[in-house]
Coordinates of C-alpha atoms and ligand atoms in Angstrom, one line a residue:
M1 CA 19.9 97.9 45.5
K2 CA 17.3 97.2 42.8
E3 CA 13.7 96.5 44.0
N4 CA 13.3 93.4 41.9
I5 CA 15.9 91.4 43.9
I6 CA 14.4 92.2 47.2
T7 CA 12.7 89.2 48.7
N8 CA 9.3 89.3 50.3
I9 CA 9.7 88.2 54.0
S10 CA 6.0 87.7 54.6
K11 CA 6.4 83.9 54.3
L12 CA 9.2 83.7 56.7
T13 CA 10.2 80.4 58.2
I14 CA 12.3 80.0 61.3
L15 CA 14.2 76.8 61.6
K16 CA 15.9 75.7 64.8
L17 CA 18.7 73.1 64.6
G18 CA 18.9 71.6 68.0
G19 CA 22.2 71.3 69.7
S20 CA 21.2 67.7 70.4
V21 CA 21.5 66.9 66.7
I22 CA 24.4 69.0 65.5
T23 CA 26.6 67.9 68.4
T24 CA 26.9 64.8 70.5
K25 CA 25.4 66.2 73.7
D26 CA 26.9 63.7 76.2
S27 CA 30.6 64.3 75.2
F28 CA 32.3 67.7 75.6
F29 CA 32.8 69.9 72.4
T30 CA 31.9 67.1 70.0
P31 CA 30.3 68.2 66.7
N32 CA 28.2 65.8 64.7
K33 CA 29.7 66.7 61.4
K34 CA 27.7 64.2 59.4
A35 CA 24.5 65.6 60.7
I36 CA 25.6 69.2 60.1
I37 CA 26.5 68.4 56.4
R38 CA 23.3 66.4 55.9
L39 CA 21.1 69.2 57.3
A40 CA 22.9 71.9 55.2
E41 CA 22.2 69.7 52.1
E42 CA 18.5 69.3 53.1
I43 CA 18.1 73.1 53.6
A44 CA 19.7 73.8 50.2
R45 CA 17.5 71.2 48.5
S46 CA 14.3 72.6 50.0
D47 CA 15.2 76.0 48.3
V48 CA 13.1 77.9 50.9
K49 CA 13.3 81.6 50.0
S50 CA 12.7 83.4 53.3
L51 CA 14.5 81.7 56.1
I52 CA 16.2 82.3 59.5
I53 CA 18.2 79.5 61.1
V54 CA 18.9 79.4 64.8
H55 CA 21.0 76.7 66.3
G56 CA 21.5 75.4 69.8
G57 CA 24.5 74.9 71.9
G58 CA 24.7 71.1 72.5
S59 CA 28.0 70.0 73.9
F60 CA 29.6 73.3 73.1
G61 CA 27.6 76.1 74.9
H62 CA 25.8 74.2 77.7
P63 CA 28.7 72.6 79.6
V64 CA 30.8 75.8 79.7
A65 CA 27.8 78.0 80.7
K66 CA 27.1 75.5 83.5
Q67 CA 30.7 75.4 84.7
Y68 CA 30.9 79.2 85.1
K69 CA 27.2 79.5 86.2
I70 CA 26.6 82.0 83.4
N71 CA 22.9 81.2 83.5
K72 CA 22.8 82.4 87.2
G73 CA 24.0 85.9 86.3
Y74 CA 27.1 87.8 87.4
K75 CA 28.2 86.9 90.9
D76 CA 31.9 87.5 90.9
S77 CA 34.7 88.4 88.5
S78 CA 35.9 84.8 88.1
Q79 CA 32.9 84.3 85.7
I80 CA 34.0 87.0 83.3
I81 CA 36.4 84.6 81.5
G82 CA 33.5 82.0 81.5
F83 CA 31.3 84.4 79.6
S84 CA 34.1 84.8 77.0
K85 CA 34.6 81.0 76.8
T86 CA 30.8 80.3 76.5
H87 CA 30.6 82.7 73.6
Q88 CA 33.7 81.3 72.1
A89 CA 32.3 77.8 72.3
M90 CA 29.3 78.9 70.4
T91 CA 31.2 80.7 67.7
T92 CA 33.3 77.6 67.2
L93 CA 30.2 75.5 66.7
N94 CA 28.7 78.3 64.5
K95 CA 31.7 78.2 62.2
L96 CA 31.1 74.6 61.4
I97 CA 27.5 75.3 60.6
M98 CA 28.4 78.3 58.5
D99 CA 31.0 76.3 56.5
S100 CA 28.5 73.6 55.7
L101 CA 25.7 76.1 54.7
I102 CA 27.9 78.2 52.5
G103 CA 29.4 75.0 51.1
Q104 CA 25.9 74.2 49.9
N105 CA 25.7 77.7 48.3
I106 CA 23.2 78.9 50.9
P107 CA 23.9 82.7 51.4
A108 CA 24.2 82.4 55.1
I109 CA 25.4 85.2 57.4
E110 CA 25.9 84.7 61.1
I111 CA 24.5 87.2 63.5
Q112 CA 26.0 87.2 67.0
P113 CA 23.2 87.6 69.6
S114 CA 25.7 88.9 72.2
S115 CA 26.5 91.8 69.9
C116 CA 23.0 93.0 69.1
M117 CA 20.8 91.9 72.0
I118 CA 20.6 92.6 75.8
T119 CA 18.3 90.7 78.1
K120 CA 16.5 91.9 81.2
S121 CA 16.3 89.1 83.8
G122 CA 16.9 86.6 81.0
R123 CA 14.3 88.0 78.6
I124 CA 15.2 89.9 75.4
Q125 CA 14.9 93.6 76.1
V126 CA 17.0 95.1 73.3
M127 CA 17.3 93.6 69.8
E128 CA 18.8 95.6 66.9
Q129 CA 16.8 94.2 64.1
R130 CA 17.7 96.4 61.2
P131 CA 20.6 94.5 59.8
L132 CA 18.6 91.2 60.2
T133 CA 15.6 92.4 58.3
K134 CA 17.7 94.0 55.6
L135 CA 19.6 90.8 55.1
L136 CA 16.4 88.9 54.8
R137 CA 15.0 91.3 52.3
M138 CA 18.1 90.9 50.2
G139 CA 17.8 87.2 50.2
F140 CA 20.4 86.2 52.8
V141 CA 19.8 83.5 55.3
P142 CA 20.6 85.0 58.8
V143 CA 22.0 82.4 61.2
L144 CA 21.7 83.0 65.0
Y145 CA 22.5 80.8 68.0
G146 CA 21.9 80.5 71.7
D147 CA 24.5 82.7 73.3
A148 CA 25.9 84.3 76.5
V149 CA 24.5 87.9 76.5
L150 CA 24.6 91.0 78.7
D151 CA 21.7 91.4 81.0
A152 CA 20.3 94.7 82.4
D153 CA 19.4 93.2 85.8
T154 CA 21.8 90.2 86.3
G155 CA 25.0 91.3 84.5
F156 CA 24.8 88.5 82.0
A157 CA 22.5 85.6 81.1
I158 CA 22.1 82.7 78.7
L159 CA 19.8 83.6 75.8
S160 CA 18.5 80.2 74.5
G161 CA 18.0 79.4 70.9
D162 CA 14.4 78.6 71.8
Q163 CA 13.7 82.1 73.1
L164 CA 15.4 83.5 70.0
V165 CA 13.2 81.4 67.7
S166 CA 10.0 82.5 69.4
T167 CA 10.9 86.2 69.7
L168 CA 12.1 86.4 66.1
A169 CA 9.0 84.6 64.9
I170 CA 6.7 87.1 66.7
Q171 CA 8.6 90.2 65.9
L172 CA 9.0 89.4 62.2
N173 CA 5.6 87.9 61.8
A174 CA 6.9 84.5 60.7
R175 CA 4.6 82.0 59.0
H176 CA 5.9 79.0 60.8
I177 CA 8.5 77.6 63.1
I178 CA 10.3 74.3 62.6
I179 CA 12.0 72.9 65.6
G180 CA 14.6 70.2 64.8
T181 CA 15.6 68.1 67.8
D182 CA 16.8 64.6 68.6
V183 CA 13.4 63.0 69.5
D184 CA 10.3 62.6 67.2
G185 CA 8.4 65.4 68.9
I186 CA 6.6 66.0 72.1
C187 CA 5.8 62.7 73.8
T188 CA 3.5 61.8 76.7
A189 CA 6.8 61.5 78.8
D190 CA 10.5 61.9 78.1
P191 CA 11.1 59.1 75.5
K192 CA 14.7 58.7 76.6
I193 CA 13.6 57.8 80.2
D194 CA 10.2 56.2 79.7
L195 CA 10.2 53.7 76.8
S196 CA 6.4 53.5 76.8
A197 CA 6.2 57.3 76.0
K198 CA 4.0 58.0 72.9
L199 CA 4.5 60.6 70.3
I200 CA 1.8 63.3 70.2
H201 CA 1.2 64.1 66.6
H202 CA -1.0 67.1 67.0
I203 CA -1.6 69.3 70.0
S204 CA -3.5 72.5 70.7
L205 CA -2.3 75.3 72.9
S206 CA -4.7 74.4 75.8
E207 CA -3.7 70.7 75.6
L208 CA -0.1 71.7 75.6
K209 CA -0.4 73.8 78.7
K210 CA -2.1 70.8 80.5
L211 CA 0.7 68.5 79.4
Q212 CA 3.5 70.7 80.6
P213 CA 4.0 68.9 84.0
N214 CA 4.8 65.7 82.1
V215 CA 7.4 67.2 80.0
G216 CA 10.9 67.0 81.4
K217 CA 14.1 68.8 81.0
A218 CA 16.9 67.0 79.2
K219 CA 18.9 64.0 80.6
V220 CA 22.1 65.6 79.5
T221 CA 23.4 69.1 80.3
D222 CA 21.0 71.7 79.0
V223 CA 21.1 75.0 80.8
T224 CA 17.9 76.1 79.0
G225 CA 15.5 73.4 80.1
G226 CA 15.3 70.7 77.4
M227 CA 11.8 70.1 75.9
F228 CA 10.2 71.8 78.9
G229 CA 12.1 75.0 78.3
K230 CA 11.3 74.7 74.6
I231 CA 7.5 74.6 75.2
I232 CA 7.6 77.5 77.6
E233 CA 9.4 79.6 75.0
L234 CA 7.1 78.6 72.1
I235 CA 3.8 79.3 73.9
P236 CA 3.9 83.1 73.1
A237 CA 4.5 82.4 69.4
I238 CA 1.7 79.9 69.3
E239 CA -0.6 82.5 71.0
Q240 CA 0.1 84.7 68.0
K241 CA -1.2 81.8 65.7
I242 CA 2.3 81.0 64.4
K243 CA 2.3 77.3 63.5
V244 CA 5.0 75.2 65.1
I245 CA 6.2 71.8 64.1
I246 CA 8.7 69.8 66.1
V247 CA 10.6 67.1 64.1
N248 CA 13.4 64.7 64.6
A249 CA 16.2 66.3 62.8
A250 CA 18.5 63.4 63.5
K251 CA 16.5 61.4 60.9
S252 CA 17.2 62.1 57.3
N253 CA 14.8 64.2 55.3
N254 CA 12.6 65.3 58.2
V255 CA 13.8 68.9 58.1
Y256 CA 13.6 68.8 54.2
K257 CA 10.0 67.7 54.4
A258 CA 9.1 70.2 57.1
L259 CA 10.6 73.0 55.1
K260 CA 8.7 71.9 52.0
G261 CA 5.5 71.7 53.9
E262 CA 5.3 67.9 53.2
K263 CA 3.8 65.4 55.6
V264 CA 6.3 64.4 58.2
V265 CA 6.4 62.6 61.5
G266 CA 6.4 65.1 64.4
T267 CA 4.3 67.2 66.6
I268 CA 2.3 70.0 65.1
I269 CA 1.2 72.6 67.6
N270 CA -1.3 75.3 66.8
K271 CA -3.5 77.6 68.7
G272 CA -6.6 75.4 68.2
V273 CA -10.2 76.1 68.9
E274 CA -10.8 78.9 71.5
N275 CA -13.9 80.9 72.2
G276 CA -15.6 79.2 69.3
A277 CA -13.0 80.3 66.8
K278 CA -12.2 78.0 63.9
P279 CA -9.0 76.0 64.2
N280 CA -6.1 77.4 62.2
Ligands
ATP301 N1 7.7 64.8 77.0 C1 8.9 64.9 76.3 N2 8.8 64.7 74.9 C2 9.9 64.8 74.2 N3 11.2 65.0 74.7 C3 11.3 65.2 76.0 C4 10.2 65.2 76.9 N4 10.6 65.5 78.1 C5 11.9 65.6 78.0 N5 12.4 65.5 76.8 C6 13.8 65.6 76.4 O1 14.0 66.9 75.8 C7 15.2 66.6 74.9 C8 15.3 67.7 73.8 O2 15.7 68.9 74.4 P1 17.2 69.4 74.4 O3 17.3 70.7 74.9 O4 18.1 68.3 74.9 O5 17.5 69.4 72.8 P2 17.8 70.7 71.9 O6 17.0 71.8 72.2 O7 17.6 70.1 70.5 O8 19.3 71.0 72.1 P3 20.0 72.4 72.4 O9 19.3 73.0 73.6 O10 21.4 72.2 72.6 O11 19.7 73.2 71.2 C9 15.0 65.3 74.3 O12 16.2 64.7 74.0 C10 14.2 64.5 75.4 O13 15.1 63.6 76.1
MG302 MG1 17.5 72.7 74.5

């Protein structure tokens, strides 16, 4: 491999495509093909050079994982087939994403978390990173997803796309994280339940920690905790001064603008002022 075609990964962006956008979350196994195609086009148009995409489970992974209680760990052998079915649901959704990305000439390569990661009580313990970093350096766009994985303590677990985003961002020293979901950002309450909820445009880490009790899970099946789960997962990355923006990926051009670093409606989270330090 010649040096001059190896990309610098120091400006790495990690983009999460929420299952709430790429699927219809309240009906079983229903992709939102229009949204998948539009998002692939926005990603291609942004022409971002160093990018990892992580997608969620939506109506594919979550209901199957819930049915077989995969998120509760191994209890009996009847769950084994459920583990296979949860993973299969995710690869079925992943195939649609891959088709759209490659259809837009994005050099996307899927990486199955269940094949290269093991959790311990639900937290990533083992992650084989070498293929991923080599792919990035060569200019590929690795695509990962929330998955059923083997767990050192509980037999198996659900590794959320949100945990993946945060862990990858920290370990690969990403510049920023863009979270695409089906609401405009973090609101003062769940906007799907409380119509008076207001969007928070900018929030520091300490404010975010105070807000946590007002942030709910999701109304529809989400074994990884909706917006609440997302915030818990993102906190360690924000601690490392990685900028996070949450945007509504169901609305055209928001993901494009976020990838380009343009002004976009959403919630920007950064570490903020602490111990007299300057805001980042
Ligand atoms: N304070 C809040 N602000 C914004 N959204 C909230 C809040 N509290 C709860 N939510 C809910 O969190 C949901 C987003 O989380 P959810 O896990 O459903 O989406 P996702 O992560 O995009 O999907 P997936 O987990 O399948 O990838 C929103 O649809 C919203 O209803
Ligand atoms: Mg979720």
